[in-house]
Amino acid sequence: MRDGSILAFIAILPFLGALMPGIMIRAGRNACASFTAVPTVLALLLLLTQAPAVMRGEVLSTTIDWLPQLGLSASFFLDGLGLLFAGMILGVGLLVILYARFYLSAKDPMGQFYTYLLLFQGAMLGIVLSDNILLLLIFWEMTSLSSFLLIGYWKHLPEGRQGARMALTVTGAGGLAMIGGMLILGNIVGSYNLTDILAQGDVIKASEWYLPALILILLGAFTKSAQFPFHFWLPHAMAAPTPVSAYLHSATMVKAGVFLMARMWPALAGTDAWFYLVATIGLITMVLGAVIALFKDDLKGLLAFSTVSHLGLLTMLLGFGTKAAAIAAVFHIINHLTFKAALFMTAGIVDHEAHTRDIKRLGGLAKLMPITAIIGTITALSMAGIIPLNGFISKEMMLEETLHTTWYHNPWLVPVLATLGASFSVAYSFRFIFHVFGGPVRDDYPAKPHDPPFGLYAAPAILSVLVVVIGLLPHLAEPLVKVASSAVVGAETKPYLKIWHGLNTALFMSAVAVVLGAVLLLLHGGLDKIWNRMPRPEAKDMFDRVMTAALATARRITEGTHNGVMSRYLAVFVVFTVGLGYHAYATGGLGPVTRALLPVPPLVWVGWVAMIAAAWLVVSQHRNRFRSLIFISIIGLMISGGFVYLSAPDLALTQISVETVTILLLLLALYFLPKETPAESSTSKRLRDGAIAVTAGVAVAALAMAFLLRDGESISAYHLANSYKGGGGTNVVNVILVDFRGYDTYGEIIVLGIAGLTIYALMDALLRGPAAKRLRDRTFSPDRSRDRHPLMMVVATRAMLPIALMVGVYIFLRGHNQPGGGFVAGLVVSIALLMQYMASGFAWTQLRQRMEYHTMIGWGVLIAGLTGVGAWLAGKPFLTSAFGYLHFPPIEEFEWATAIAFDLGVFLAVLGAVMLMLYSLSRIARFAGETVNVEPMDYDPSTQAEEASEAPQTQKEGQ
């Protein structure tokens, strides 16, 4: 394999480009479309630079390791099949961008549409370029999600919303099955790299897990490519705008299942199970889709079922399992792309200009829309397989392969059914031509039809030219078909594409199909009446009934298990956890005790007794919320003391800081809650809960004791040995947080930021909901002190603020080598600011705020993330620290590590989250009627003497 580092950039370009349309729409529709085209054009040009090597038979690959021990890596590779599909995705994507610019109305949010389109394009590129099946699965599900957004783009249409839900449900369910199949393959081969799996086809087919893996993977492919019995979702997806239909249902989404079958061909094909499952389902889908298409009056509905039929044709060819069938499938993939995308665009033009897609309300458009009629006629004739267009060649190749296929010892069944399917294909193609463009001009069109501007018919015109060129000069496509089909079968193929293969059986079958198709069109009127009177299962109704039943079942299960009682959830969870632990103990066994108990000093006994007493008081006094909070703070204080005693100053600092912040915030929250909790549980339930709690506590204590009394291996020795050498710090705890386990820390600050934002959102909802009235109606005790912000507290906190800030900075800077760090520093500064809010009031303090807390959280996460990305750019794993020594005279030489930037991000995220929580609580206070002070004190004691002297005078005047 040759290095293909550019492949990762090609795959990510559409995702980067998706950021632009929403911004550029403000500059106008042309600017929005142009900036949408830029990443597509750039990705296509980069792909073309790699094409010569692939056309020579080389395979390009690149790997970005993430967790190689688990087989997780961003691996990409490009062979002939990947080149074909990536070129289709980008080439047709470019034409769709042009077409959508003129198709969408001024009322449609174009920036949103192009964003969704680029997200989908990136997901499709990821599928065809992935060399890791886990990465492929991620992109696979991304196509389902992004196609959901595209199909449901017209949110105001109920059929659009339902079509999007149906597509997501069916393809998403298939994707879940496919995940299982792919994991089985990885387990069989011992690798999740696709190239490794494809090279072990014999091992896979010999495995007892081959059939389950095959069925699960085919479920993913069949649902995505709308194969029977999952074909029903695709026609309902026609509620999407026509540019979506042209893109998803000609070159991309529905071809993903075909691509998967072609890609997995070397690993899974060549068995009876493959033939009977894939070829049979494909043949049924081909015939069924063609029959239904003939009787559809909606233009896009006709094209949708024709797409189902042609996808069945491709599936059937891949199911045959021969080189010639693979060549025919690859060539028809190209041909179907050219004529089907153009036909969808043509249908969109007719709808755009005539304001209807109902075939029975159309006809005679050739005289009114001559350019559109020429494009539609050429591409529809290709779909019918009429010589000399490209569809004729691949159809004849397909018919030839059916002649060499025996289904259950029957040599004529497949050829006959394939000819029948081809006949209906001719019939619905002729109907598209003659019932839409043929006949006399009508006078009852919903709008006066006319040819659209050049921008709207340019894309289908280009595709129709390709239809003719490939039909007349098929040898031009031979090199691409060769490398793509060779990649499918895993061996060299020798395609020989020509428009005339002589007078043979396949040509006779093709002629029969054309004649039968013409007859079916002539008889369409009578057949249509019979079709409409025939009782037949309606897939949409069946789907709706299944979904209704599934939702009802899910609701019953949910309501039965999730009844809102938190104690019940905890009881089930704790009992299950203890039971699981006991099973491990009973079946695993313990080694002999190797350590003796150390003597316990009296001070430790005192702390332990205090902690036990506080825990008991929390339980016994839990209905008095204030007392419970005080007792909880005692427990936290004792734990902090335990950390100090056990020489863990970092943990002690963190614990005491967290304890202080949470207690302060909870005290503020308690202000708005009832002072006491009502009794909610009966005596029997409390006894049950107590027994569960005691059992769980004893079990955890026993587990801890078991570990403490026995020697065991620990990773701590590695951390101690490599803290300074690898991370540049002597404080092992901090180096673990910012380097060795930096990814965990990064996730934690994101979660903390989300928690702060969630509390803010919940408080916002609270102030808008029914609880808002209760807050407004709240009354305050008249005997409450007038001095909510005492002078002594104001002065003390003002004097302490710079000292506390300096302590925070000191703890922040020393954290890499001494106890401290960004997390503790953020908490210390939070406490200092909290005291300002408590002493001087919210409004007075808020006026002096210089940065929004939302922004602070965002900057913190961004800075921490960029630090990790910097390590990537330096060729190191994410968040690897770099360090060195600097000397600036007259200052002594000192160490400088990139970990300080990560710690800064942690500091900002922690500070922003804590202060945002406080801000949320203060909003409730002001909403509930608390006065807002603008001075440092809301009550000035110096006025007390003046008020006292005025009181007697007032009494005398009253007398």
mmCIF file of C-alpha atoms in Angstrom, residues 310 332 339 379-396 422 425-426 429-430 510-511 513-514:
data_model
loop_
_atom_site.group_PDB
_atom_site.id
_atom_site.type_symbol
_atom_site.label_atom_id
_atom_site.label_comp_id
_atom_site.label_asym_id
_atom_site.label_seq_id
_atom_site.Cartn_x
_atom_site.Cartn_y
_atom_site.Cartn_z
ATOM 1 C CA HIS A 310 -32.645 -0.832 -10.064
ATOM 2 C CA HIS A 332 -24.676 -0.194 -13.918
ATOM 3 C CA PHE A 339 -29.800 8.760 -15.785
ATOM 4 C CA THR A 379 -32.418 9.769 -19.646
ATOM 5 C CA ALA A 380 -35.729 7.868 -19.504
ATOM 6 C CA LEU A 381 -34.768 5.901 -22.649
ATOM 7 C CA SER A 382 -31.496 5.014 -20.937
ATOM 8 C CA MET A 383 -33.443 3.837 -17.891
ATOM 9 C CA ALA A 384 -35.527 1.668 -20.237
ATOM 10 C CA GLY A 385 -32.357 0.179 -21.715
ATOM 11 C CA ILE A 386 -32.787 1.467 -25.261
ATOM 12 C CA ILE A 387 -29.861 1.356 -27.672
ATOM 13 C CA PRO A 388 -27.515 3.327 -28.074
ATOM 14 C CA LEU A 389 -27.611 4.725 -24.534
ATOM 15 C CA ASN A 390 -25.570 3.506 -21.566
ATOM 16 C CA GLY A 391 -28.495 1.834 -19.825
ATOM 17 C CA PHE A 392 -28.834 -0.576 -22.753
ATOM 18 C CA ILE A 393 -25.325 -1.936 -22.307
ATOM 19 C CA SER A 394 -25.547 -2.659 -18.588
ATOM 20 C CA LYS A 395 -29.076 -4.080 -18.987
ATOM 21 C CA GLU A 396 -27.851 -6.495 -21.648
ATOM 22 C CA ALA A 422 -37.005 -5.327 -17.499
ATOM 23 C CA SER A 425 -38.902 -1.020 -16.465
ATOM 24 C CA VAL A 426 -39.450 -0.219 -20.137
ATOM 25 C CA SER A 429 -39.873 4.644 -18.581
ATOM 26 C CA PHE A 430 -42.086 5.014 -21.666
ATOM 27 C CA SER A 510 -33.896 -7.212 -24.271
ATOM 28 C CA ALA A 511 -36.060 -6.928 -27.387
ATOM 29 C CA ALA A 513 -38.661 -6.612 -22.745
ATOM 30 C CA VAL A 514 -39.051 -3.556 -25.022
#
